[in-house]
Tab-separated table of C-alpha atoms and ligand atoms in Angstrom:
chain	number	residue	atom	x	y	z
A	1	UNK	CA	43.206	41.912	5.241
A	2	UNK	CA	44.543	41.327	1.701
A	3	UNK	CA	46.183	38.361	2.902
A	4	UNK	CA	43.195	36.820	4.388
A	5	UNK	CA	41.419	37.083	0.952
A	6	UNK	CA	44.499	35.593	-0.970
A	7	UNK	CA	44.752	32.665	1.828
A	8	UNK	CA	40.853	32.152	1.366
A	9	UNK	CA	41.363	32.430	-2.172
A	10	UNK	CA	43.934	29.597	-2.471
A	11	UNK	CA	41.845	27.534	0.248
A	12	UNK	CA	38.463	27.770	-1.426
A	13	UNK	CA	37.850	24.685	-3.408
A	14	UNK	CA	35.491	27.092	-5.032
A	15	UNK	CA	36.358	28.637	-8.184
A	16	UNK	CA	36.829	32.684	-7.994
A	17	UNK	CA	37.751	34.346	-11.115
A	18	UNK	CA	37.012	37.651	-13.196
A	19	UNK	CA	37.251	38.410	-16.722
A	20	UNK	CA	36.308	41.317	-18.955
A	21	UNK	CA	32.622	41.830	-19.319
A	22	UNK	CA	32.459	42.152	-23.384
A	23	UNK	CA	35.386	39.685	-25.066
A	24	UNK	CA	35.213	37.354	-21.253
A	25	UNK	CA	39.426	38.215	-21.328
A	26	UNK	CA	40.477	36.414	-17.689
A	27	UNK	CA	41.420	38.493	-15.462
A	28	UNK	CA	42.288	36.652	-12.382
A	29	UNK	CA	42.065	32.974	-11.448
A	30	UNK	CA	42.317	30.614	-8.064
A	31	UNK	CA	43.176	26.723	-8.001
A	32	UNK	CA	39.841	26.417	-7.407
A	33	UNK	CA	38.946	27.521	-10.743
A	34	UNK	CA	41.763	25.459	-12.314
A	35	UNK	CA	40.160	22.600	-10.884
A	36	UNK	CA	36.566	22.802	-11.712
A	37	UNK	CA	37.905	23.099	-15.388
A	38	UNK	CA	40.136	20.035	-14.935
A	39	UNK	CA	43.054	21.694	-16.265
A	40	UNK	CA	46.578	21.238	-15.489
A	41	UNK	CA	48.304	24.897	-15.146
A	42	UNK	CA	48.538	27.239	-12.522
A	43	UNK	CA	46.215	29.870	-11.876
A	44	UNK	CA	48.375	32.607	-13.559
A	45	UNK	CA	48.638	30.894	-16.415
A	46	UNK	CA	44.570	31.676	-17.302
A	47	UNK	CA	45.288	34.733	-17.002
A	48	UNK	CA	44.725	36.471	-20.405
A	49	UNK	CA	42.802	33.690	-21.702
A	50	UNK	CA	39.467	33.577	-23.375
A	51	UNK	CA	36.755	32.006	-21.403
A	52	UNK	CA	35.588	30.183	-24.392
A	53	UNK	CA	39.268	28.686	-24.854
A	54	UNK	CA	38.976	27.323	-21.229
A	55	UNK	CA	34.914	26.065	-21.204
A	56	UNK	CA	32.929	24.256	-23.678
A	57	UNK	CA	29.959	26.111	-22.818
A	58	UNK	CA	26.258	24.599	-23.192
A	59	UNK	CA	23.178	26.094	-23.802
A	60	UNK	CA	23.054	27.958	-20.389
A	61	UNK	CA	25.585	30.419	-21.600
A	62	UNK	CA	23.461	33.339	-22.637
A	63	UNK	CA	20.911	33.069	-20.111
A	64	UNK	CA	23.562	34.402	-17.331
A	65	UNK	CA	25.085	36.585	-20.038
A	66	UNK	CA	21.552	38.339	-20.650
A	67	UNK	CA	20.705	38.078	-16.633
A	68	UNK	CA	23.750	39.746	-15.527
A	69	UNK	CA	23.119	42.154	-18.095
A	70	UNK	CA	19.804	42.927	-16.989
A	71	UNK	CA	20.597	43.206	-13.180
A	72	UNK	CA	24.149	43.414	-12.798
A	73	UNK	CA	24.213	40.430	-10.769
A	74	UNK	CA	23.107	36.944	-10.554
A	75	UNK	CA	22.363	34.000	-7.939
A	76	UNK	CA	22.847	30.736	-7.808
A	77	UNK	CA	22.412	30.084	-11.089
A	78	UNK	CA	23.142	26.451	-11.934
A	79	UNK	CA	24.252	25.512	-14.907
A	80	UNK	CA	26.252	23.035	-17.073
A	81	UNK	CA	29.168	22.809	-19.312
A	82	UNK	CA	32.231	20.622	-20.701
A	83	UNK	CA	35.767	20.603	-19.350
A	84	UNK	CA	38.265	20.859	-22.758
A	85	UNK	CA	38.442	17.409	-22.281
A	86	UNK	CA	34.609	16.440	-22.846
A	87	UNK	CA	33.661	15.928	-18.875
A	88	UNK	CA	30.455	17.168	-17.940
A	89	UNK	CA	30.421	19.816	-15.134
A	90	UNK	CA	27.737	21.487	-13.041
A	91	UNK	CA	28.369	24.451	-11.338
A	92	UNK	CA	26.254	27.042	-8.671
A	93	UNK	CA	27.100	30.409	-10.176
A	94	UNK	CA	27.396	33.390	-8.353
A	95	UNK	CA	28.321	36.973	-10.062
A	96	UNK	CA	28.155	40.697	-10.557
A	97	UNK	CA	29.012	43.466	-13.249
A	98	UNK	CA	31.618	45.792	-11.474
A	99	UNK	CA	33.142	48.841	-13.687
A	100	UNK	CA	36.776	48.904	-13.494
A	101	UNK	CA	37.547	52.469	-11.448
A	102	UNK	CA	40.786	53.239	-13.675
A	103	UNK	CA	39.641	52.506	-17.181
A	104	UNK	CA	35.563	52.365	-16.382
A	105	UNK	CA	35.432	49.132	-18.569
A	106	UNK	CA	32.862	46.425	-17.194
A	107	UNK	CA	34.035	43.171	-15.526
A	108	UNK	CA	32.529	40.556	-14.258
A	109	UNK	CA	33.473	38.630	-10.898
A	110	UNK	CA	32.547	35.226	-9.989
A	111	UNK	CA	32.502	32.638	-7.725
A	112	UNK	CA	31.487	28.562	-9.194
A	113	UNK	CA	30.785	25.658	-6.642
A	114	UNK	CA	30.884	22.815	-8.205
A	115	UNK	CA	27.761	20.542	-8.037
A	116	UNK	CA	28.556	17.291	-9.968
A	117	UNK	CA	28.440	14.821	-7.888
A	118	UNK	CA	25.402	15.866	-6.734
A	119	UNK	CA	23.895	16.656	-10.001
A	120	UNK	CA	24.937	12.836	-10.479
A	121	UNK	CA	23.434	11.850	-7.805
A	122	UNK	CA	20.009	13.251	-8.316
A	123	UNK	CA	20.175	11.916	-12.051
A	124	UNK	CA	20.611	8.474	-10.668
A	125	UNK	CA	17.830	9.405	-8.328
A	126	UNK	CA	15.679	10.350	-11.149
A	127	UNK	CA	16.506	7.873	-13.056
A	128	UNK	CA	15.306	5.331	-10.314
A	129	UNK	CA	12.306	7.186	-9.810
A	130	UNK	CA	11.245	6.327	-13.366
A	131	UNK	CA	11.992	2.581	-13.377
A	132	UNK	CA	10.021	2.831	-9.749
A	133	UNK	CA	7.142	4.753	-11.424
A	134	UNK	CA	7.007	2.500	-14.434
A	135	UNK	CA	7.104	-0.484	-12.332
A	136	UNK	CA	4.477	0.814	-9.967
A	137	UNK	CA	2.587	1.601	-13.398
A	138	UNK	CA	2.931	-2.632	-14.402
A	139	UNK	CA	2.212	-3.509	-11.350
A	140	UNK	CA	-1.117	-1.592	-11.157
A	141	UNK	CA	-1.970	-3.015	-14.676
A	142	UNK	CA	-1.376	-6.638	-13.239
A	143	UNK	CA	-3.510	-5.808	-10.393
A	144	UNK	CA	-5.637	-5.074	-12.443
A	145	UNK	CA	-5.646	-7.499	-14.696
A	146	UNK	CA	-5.510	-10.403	-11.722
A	147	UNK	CA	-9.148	-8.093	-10.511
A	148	UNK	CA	-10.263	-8.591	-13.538
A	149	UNK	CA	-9.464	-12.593	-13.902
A	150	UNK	CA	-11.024	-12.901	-10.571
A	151	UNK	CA	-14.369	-10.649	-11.058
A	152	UNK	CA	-15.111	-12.772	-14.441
A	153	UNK	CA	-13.771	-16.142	-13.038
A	154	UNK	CA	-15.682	-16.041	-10.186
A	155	UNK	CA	-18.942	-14.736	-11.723
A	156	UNK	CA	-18.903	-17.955	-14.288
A	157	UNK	CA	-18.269	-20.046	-11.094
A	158	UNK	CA	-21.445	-18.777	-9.760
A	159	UNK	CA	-23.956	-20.553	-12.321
A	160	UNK	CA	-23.242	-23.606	-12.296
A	161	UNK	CA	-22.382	-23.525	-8.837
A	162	UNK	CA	-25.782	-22.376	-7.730
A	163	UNK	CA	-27.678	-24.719	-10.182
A	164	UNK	CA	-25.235	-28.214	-9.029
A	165	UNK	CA	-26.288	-27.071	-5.108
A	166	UNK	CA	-29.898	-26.963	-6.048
A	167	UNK	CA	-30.237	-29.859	-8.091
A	168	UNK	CA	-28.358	-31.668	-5.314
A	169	UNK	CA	-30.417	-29.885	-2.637
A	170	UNK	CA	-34.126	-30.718	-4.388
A	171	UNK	CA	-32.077	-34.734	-5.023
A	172	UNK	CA	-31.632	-34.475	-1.396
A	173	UNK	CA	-34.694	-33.217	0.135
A	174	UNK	CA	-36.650	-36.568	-2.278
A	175	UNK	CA	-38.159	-34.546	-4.738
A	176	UNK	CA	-37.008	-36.509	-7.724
A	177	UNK	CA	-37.740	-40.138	-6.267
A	178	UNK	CA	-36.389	-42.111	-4.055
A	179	UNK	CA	-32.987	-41.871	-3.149
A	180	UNK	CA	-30.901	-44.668	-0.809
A	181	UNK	CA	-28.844	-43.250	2.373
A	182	UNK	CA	-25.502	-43.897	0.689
A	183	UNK	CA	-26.895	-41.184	-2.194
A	184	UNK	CA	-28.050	-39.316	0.347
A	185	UNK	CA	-25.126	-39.071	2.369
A	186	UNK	CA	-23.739	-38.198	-0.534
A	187	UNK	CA	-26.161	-35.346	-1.881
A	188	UNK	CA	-25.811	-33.575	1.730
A	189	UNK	CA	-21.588	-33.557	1.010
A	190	UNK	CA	-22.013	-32.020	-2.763
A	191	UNK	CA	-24.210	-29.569	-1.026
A	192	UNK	CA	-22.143	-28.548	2.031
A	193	UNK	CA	-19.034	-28.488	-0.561
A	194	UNK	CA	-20.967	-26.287	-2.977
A	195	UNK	CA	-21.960	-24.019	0.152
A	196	UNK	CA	-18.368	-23.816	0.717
A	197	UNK	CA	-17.657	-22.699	-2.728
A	198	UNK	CA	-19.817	-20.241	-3.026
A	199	UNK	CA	-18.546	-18.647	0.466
A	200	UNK	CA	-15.140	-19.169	-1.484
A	201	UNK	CA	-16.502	-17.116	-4.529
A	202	UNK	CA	-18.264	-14.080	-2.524
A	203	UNK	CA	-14.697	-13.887	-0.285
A	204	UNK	CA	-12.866	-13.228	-3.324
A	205	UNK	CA	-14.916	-10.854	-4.692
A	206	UNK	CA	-15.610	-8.756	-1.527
A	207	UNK	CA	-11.524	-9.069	-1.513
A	208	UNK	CA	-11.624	-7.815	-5.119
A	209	UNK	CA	-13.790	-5.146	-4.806
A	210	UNK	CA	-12.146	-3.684	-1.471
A	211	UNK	CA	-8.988	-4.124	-3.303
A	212	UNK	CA	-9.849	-2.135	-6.187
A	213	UNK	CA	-10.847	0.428	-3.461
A	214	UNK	CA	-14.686	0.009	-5.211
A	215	UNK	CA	-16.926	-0.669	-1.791
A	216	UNK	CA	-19.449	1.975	-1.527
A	217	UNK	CA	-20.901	2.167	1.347
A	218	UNK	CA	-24.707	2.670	1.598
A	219	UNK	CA	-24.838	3.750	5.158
A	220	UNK	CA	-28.156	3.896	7.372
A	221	UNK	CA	-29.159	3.881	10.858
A	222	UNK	CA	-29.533	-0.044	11.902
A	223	UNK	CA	-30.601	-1.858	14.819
A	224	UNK	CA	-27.332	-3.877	16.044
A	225	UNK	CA	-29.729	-6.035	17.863
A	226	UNK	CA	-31.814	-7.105	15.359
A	227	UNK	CA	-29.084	-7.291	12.968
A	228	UNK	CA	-26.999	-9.985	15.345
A	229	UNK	CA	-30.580	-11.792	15.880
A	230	UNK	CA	-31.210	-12.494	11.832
A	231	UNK	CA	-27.064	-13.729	11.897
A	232	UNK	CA	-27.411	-15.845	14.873
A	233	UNK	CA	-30.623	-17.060	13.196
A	234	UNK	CA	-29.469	-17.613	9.535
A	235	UNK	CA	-26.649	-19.687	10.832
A	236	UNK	CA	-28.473	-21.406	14.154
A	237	UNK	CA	-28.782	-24.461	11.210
A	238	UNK	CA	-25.249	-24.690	10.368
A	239	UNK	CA	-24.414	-24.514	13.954
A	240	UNK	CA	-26.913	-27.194	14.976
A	241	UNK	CA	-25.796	-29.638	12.759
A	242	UNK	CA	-22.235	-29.373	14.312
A	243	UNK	CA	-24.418	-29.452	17.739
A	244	UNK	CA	-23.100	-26.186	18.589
A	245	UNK	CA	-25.303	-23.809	20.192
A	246	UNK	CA	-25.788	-20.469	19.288
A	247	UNK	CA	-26.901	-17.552	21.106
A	248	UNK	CA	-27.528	-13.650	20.394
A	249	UNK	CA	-27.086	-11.804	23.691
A	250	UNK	CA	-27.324	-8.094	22.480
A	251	UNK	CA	-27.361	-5.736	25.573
A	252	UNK	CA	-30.943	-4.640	26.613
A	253	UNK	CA	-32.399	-0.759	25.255
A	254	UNK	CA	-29.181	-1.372	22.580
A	255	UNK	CA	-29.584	1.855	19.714
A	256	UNK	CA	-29.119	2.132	16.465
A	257	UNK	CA	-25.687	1.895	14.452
A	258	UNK	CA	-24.195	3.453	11.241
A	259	UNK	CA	-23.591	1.087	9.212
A	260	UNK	CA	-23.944	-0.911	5.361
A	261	UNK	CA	-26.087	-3.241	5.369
A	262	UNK	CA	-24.662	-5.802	3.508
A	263	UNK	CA	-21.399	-5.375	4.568
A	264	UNK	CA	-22.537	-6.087	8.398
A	265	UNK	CA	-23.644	-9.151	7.156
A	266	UNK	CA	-20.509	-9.615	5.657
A	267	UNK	CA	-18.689	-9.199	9.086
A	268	UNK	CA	-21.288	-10.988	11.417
A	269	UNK	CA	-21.292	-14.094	8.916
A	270	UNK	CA	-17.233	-14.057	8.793
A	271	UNK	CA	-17.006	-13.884	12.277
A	272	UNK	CA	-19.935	-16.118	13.575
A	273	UNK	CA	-18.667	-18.407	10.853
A	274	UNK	CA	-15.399	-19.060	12.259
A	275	UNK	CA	-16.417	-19.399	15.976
A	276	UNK	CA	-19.336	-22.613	14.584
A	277	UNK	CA	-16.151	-23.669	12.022
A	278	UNK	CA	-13.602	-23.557	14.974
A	279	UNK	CA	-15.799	-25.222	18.013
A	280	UNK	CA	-16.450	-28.516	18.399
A	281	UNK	CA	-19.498	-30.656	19.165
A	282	UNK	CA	-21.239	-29.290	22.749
A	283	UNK	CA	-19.645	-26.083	22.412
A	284	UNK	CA	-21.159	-22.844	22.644
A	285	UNK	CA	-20.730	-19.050	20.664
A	286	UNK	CA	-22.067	-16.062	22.148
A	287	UNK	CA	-22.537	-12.899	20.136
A	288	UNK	CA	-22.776	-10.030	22.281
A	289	UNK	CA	-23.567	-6.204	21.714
A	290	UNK	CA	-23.253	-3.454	23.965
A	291	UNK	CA	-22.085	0.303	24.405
A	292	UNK	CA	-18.805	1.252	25.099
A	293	UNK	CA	-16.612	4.379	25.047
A	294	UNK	CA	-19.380	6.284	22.648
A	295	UNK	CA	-19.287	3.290	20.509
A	296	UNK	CA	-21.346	0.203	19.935
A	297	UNK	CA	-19.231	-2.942	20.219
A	298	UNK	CA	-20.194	-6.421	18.894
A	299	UNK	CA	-18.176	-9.645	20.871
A	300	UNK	CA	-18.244	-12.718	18.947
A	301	UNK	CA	-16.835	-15.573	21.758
A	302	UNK	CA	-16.652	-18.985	21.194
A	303	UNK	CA	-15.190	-22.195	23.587
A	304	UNK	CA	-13.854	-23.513	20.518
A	305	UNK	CA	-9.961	-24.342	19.247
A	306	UNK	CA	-8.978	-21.186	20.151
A	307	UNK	CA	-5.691	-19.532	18.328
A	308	UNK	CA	-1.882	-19.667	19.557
A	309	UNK	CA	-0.920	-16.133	20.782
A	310	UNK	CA	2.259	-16.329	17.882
A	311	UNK	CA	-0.313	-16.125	15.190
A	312	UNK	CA	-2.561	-13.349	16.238
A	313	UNK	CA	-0.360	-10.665	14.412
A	314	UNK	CA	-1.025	-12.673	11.315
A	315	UNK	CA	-4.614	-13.640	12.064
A	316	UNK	CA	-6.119	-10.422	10.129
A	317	UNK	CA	-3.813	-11.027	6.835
A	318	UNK	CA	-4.992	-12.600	3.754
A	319	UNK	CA	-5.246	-16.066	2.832
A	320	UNK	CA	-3.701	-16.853	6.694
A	321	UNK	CA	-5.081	-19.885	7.780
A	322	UNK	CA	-3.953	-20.765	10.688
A	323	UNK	CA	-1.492	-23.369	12.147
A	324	UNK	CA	-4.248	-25.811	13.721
A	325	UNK	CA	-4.871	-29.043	11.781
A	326	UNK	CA	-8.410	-28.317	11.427
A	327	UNK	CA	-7.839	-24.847	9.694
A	328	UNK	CA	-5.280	-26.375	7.547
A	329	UNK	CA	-7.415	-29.514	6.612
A	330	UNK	CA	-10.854	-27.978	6.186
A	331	UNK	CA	-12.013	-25.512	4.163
A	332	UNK	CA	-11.682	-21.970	3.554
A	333	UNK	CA	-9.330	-20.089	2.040
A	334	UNK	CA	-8.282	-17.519	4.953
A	335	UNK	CA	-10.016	-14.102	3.603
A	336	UNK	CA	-12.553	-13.828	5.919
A	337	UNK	CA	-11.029	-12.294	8.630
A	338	UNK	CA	-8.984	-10.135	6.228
A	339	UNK	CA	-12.576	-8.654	4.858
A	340	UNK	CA	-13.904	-8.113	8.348
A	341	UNK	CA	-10.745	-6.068	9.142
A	342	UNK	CA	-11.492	-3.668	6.000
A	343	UNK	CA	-14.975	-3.508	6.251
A	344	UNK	CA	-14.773	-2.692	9.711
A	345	UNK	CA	-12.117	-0.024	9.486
A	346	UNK	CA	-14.340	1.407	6.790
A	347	UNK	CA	-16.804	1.962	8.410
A	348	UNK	CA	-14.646	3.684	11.273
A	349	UNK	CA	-14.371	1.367	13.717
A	350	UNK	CA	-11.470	-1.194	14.838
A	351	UNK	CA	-11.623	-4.600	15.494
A	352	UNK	CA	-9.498	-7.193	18.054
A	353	UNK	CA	-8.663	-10.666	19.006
A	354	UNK	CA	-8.469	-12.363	22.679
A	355	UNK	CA	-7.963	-16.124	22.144
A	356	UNK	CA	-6.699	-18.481	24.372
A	357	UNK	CA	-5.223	-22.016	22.698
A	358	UNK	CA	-7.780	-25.008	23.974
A	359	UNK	CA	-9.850	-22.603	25.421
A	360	UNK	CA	-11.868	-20.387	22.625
A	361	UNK	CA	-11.745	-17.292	21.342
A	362	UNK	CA	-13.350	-13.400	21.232
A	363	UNK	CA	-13.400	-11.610	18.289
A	364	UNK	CA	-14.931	-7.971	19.068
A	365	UNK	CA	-15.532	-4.988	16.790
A	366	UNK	CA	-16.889	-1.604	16.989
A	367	UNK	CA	-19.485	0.533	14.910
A	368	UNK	CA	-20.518	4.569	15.131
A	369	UNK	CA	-23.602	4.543	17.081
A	370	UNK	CA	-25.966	6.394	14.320
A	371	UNK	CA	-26.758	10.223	15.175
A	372	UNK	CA	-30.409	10.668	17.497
B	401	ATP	N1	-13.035	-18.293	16.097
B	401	ATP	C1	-11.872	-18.832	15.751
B	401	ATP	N2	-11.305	-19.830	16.482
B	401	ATP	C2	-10.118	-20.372	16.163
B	401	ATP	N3	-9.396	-19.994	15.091
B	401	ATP	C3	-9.894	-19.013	14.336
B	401	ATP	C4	-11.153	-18.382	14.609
B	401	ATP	N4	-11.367	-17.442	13.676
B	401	ATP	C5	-10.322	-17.504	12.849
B	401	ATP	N5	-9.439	-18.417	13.232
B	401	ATP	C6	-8.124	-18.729	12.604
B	401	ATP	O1	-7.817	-17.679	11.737
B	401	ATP	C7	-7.644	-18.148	10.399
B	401	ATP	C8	-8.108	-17.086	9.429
B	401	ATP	O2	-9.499	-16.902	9.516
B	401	ATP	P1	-10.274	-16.460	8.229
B	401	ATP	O3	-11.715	-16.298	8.583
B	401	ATP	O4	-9.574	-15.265	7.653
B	401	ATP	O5	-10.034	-17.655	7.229
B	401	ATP	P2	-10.755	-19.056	7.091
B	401	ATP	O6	-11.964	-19.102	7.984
B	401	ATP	O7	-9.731	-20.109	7.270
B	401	ATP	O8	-11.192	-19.042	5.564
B	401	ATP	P3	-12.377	-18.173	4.925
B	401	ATP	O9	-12.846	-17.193	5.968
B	401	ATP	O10	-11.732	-17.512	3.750
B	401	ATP	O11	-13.434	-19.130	4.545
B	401	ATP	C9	-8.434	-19.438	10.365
B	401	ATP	O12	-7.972	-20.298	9.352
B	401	ATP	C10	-8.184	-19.991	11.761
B	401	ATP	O13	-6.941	-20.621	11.837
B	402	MG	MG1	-13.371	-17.501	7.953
């Protein structure tokens, strides 16, 4: 048996020593001990030594000198000191207060792992933590500095903006005077360009808002099918102009829906939107409503451009905009779709995409069918 603990002794890379309780005289020493201190004798030659001669100790010191006092043993105790050649060292200290059975003095065994290289590495790990927390912290105060720009930006857009569209508008409509067809061609454009605009403007700062995780949501009971009539309505103009036709198709005896008011707008106008903005002349949207699986869901479907199946992944991302010619040469800035996405999610539901390239495409989304 003895020689198992002397083997295990000189095999431990752990350090195993014991030294008198009150002056911390060495009593006994293995390599392992030699090592940790980064010393260059043999293990018999500590013997007899002071433990202060051997350790620079740190601050740590009389905490295990007063806990092994108090208890007669301790556990795990990690602490830190310096070799006699100024290297740092962490150890995992294990120990106890035996009395000696000949003389009755007290001495104290121990056994040190030591933990360097992974105190090291959890420094470094620390350390990266704070540059990743201050970054975070700059990059939060950019956001929200860049919300900022944008909130105040786009509000002093909106003045003028609405007051050239009118002017333009009342120009237009011949209630200034007279106005020739080249000026009125031209009144219509500064119009349908200011329209765009201000679609531009109320994109970003839905965006913002979401963004800055400030959408409240004032939720009521609503009647989907009303709600996709007023849409289909409000943007029957814009459609007819393009001479597509628009219908609202919501499913008969259709209930009410939880939902925000103004953000259902918000979606219905985004989506309905694209599928006039993305169909051509004679084609026809569709904006559907029925029940399904406890929900309500609301198909938008148009015969229009339609979308190649590489880019649906991308189709719900900000400022994406499509590969088609017609995305990329018209207007809009690609948030639309990115603010139906959130809104709908927000309002627990989920949203999809079924598009076909040449032949159109389905945009469908589902609301909470509001309590009875
Ligand atoms: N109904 C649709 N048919 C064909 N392509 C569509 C349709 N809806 C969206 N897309 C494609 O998805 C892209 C992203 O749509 P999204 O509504 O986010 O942006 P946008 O309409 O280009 O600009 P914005 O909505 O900001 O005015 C569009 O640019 C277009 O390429
Ligand atoms: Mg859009």
């Amino acid at each position: 048996m003895e020689d198992l603990y002397k083997r295990l002794l000189e095999f431990t890379r752990d350090g195993v020593y014991r030294y008198t309780w009150e002056d911390g005289r060495i009593l006994m020493a293995n390599q392992g001990l030699v090592d940790i201190l980064d010393l260059d004798c043999s293990p018999g030659a500590l013997v007899g030594k002071l433990l202060r001669d051997v350790i620079i100790y740190t601050e740590e010191e009389g905490t295990i000198r007063h806990s092994l006092e108090k208890s007669g043993e301790v556990h795990g105790f990690e602490y830190h000191f310096k070799t006699l050649n100024g290297r740092d060292k962490w150890v995992l200290h294990d120990s106890l207060i035996v009395k000696d059975p000949d003389t009755g003095e007290k001495i104290a065994e121990a056994i040190v792992k030591d933990i360097t290289e992974r105190k090291h590495v959890e420094e470094e790990l620390c350390k990266a933590h704070e540059v990743l927390a201050q970054s975070h912290e700059e990059l939060r105060r950019l956001n929200e500095l860049k919300s900022g720009f944008i909130s105040a930006v786009s509000h002093e857009f909106r003045t003028p903006l609405t007051i050239i569209r009118s002017f333009s508008d009342i120009m237009a409509k011949k209630k200034l005077g007279e106005v020739n067809d080249r000026q009125l061609e031209n009144l219509r454009t500064v119009v349908k360009q200011a329209d765009h605009l201000s679609d531009l403007v109320t994109n970003l700062l839905d965006l913002n808002t979401i963004e800055a995780g400030k959408m409240e949501l004032k939720m009521r009971s609503l009647s989907a099918a009303e709600f996709i009539e007023d849409v289909v309505a409000a943007l029957a103009p814009l459609a007819a102009e393009k001479g597509v036709s628009i219908k609202a198709r919501p499913e008969e005896g259709l209930g009410l829906v939880e939902a925000d008011e103004h953000c259902l707008t918000r979606i219905l106008n985004n989506l309905v939107g694209n599928a006039v903005k993305f169909t051509s002349s004679g084609g026809t949207v569709t904006v559907r409503a029925f029940e399904a699986g406890g929900m309500v869901e609301v198909d938008v479907e148009d015969d229009g451009t339609g979308i190649p199946g590489c880019y649906l992944a991308e189709i719900f991302d900000e400022f994406f905009r499509g590969p088609t010619e017609r995305a990329r040469q018209g207007w809009g800035a690609g948030l639309g779709l990115a603010i139906v996405k959130n809104l709908v999610e927000q309002h627990g539901g989920s949203v999809r995409v079924h598009s076909e390239l040449g032949k159109g495409s389905m945009f469908a989304f589902t609301l909470r069918k509001a309590a009875p």
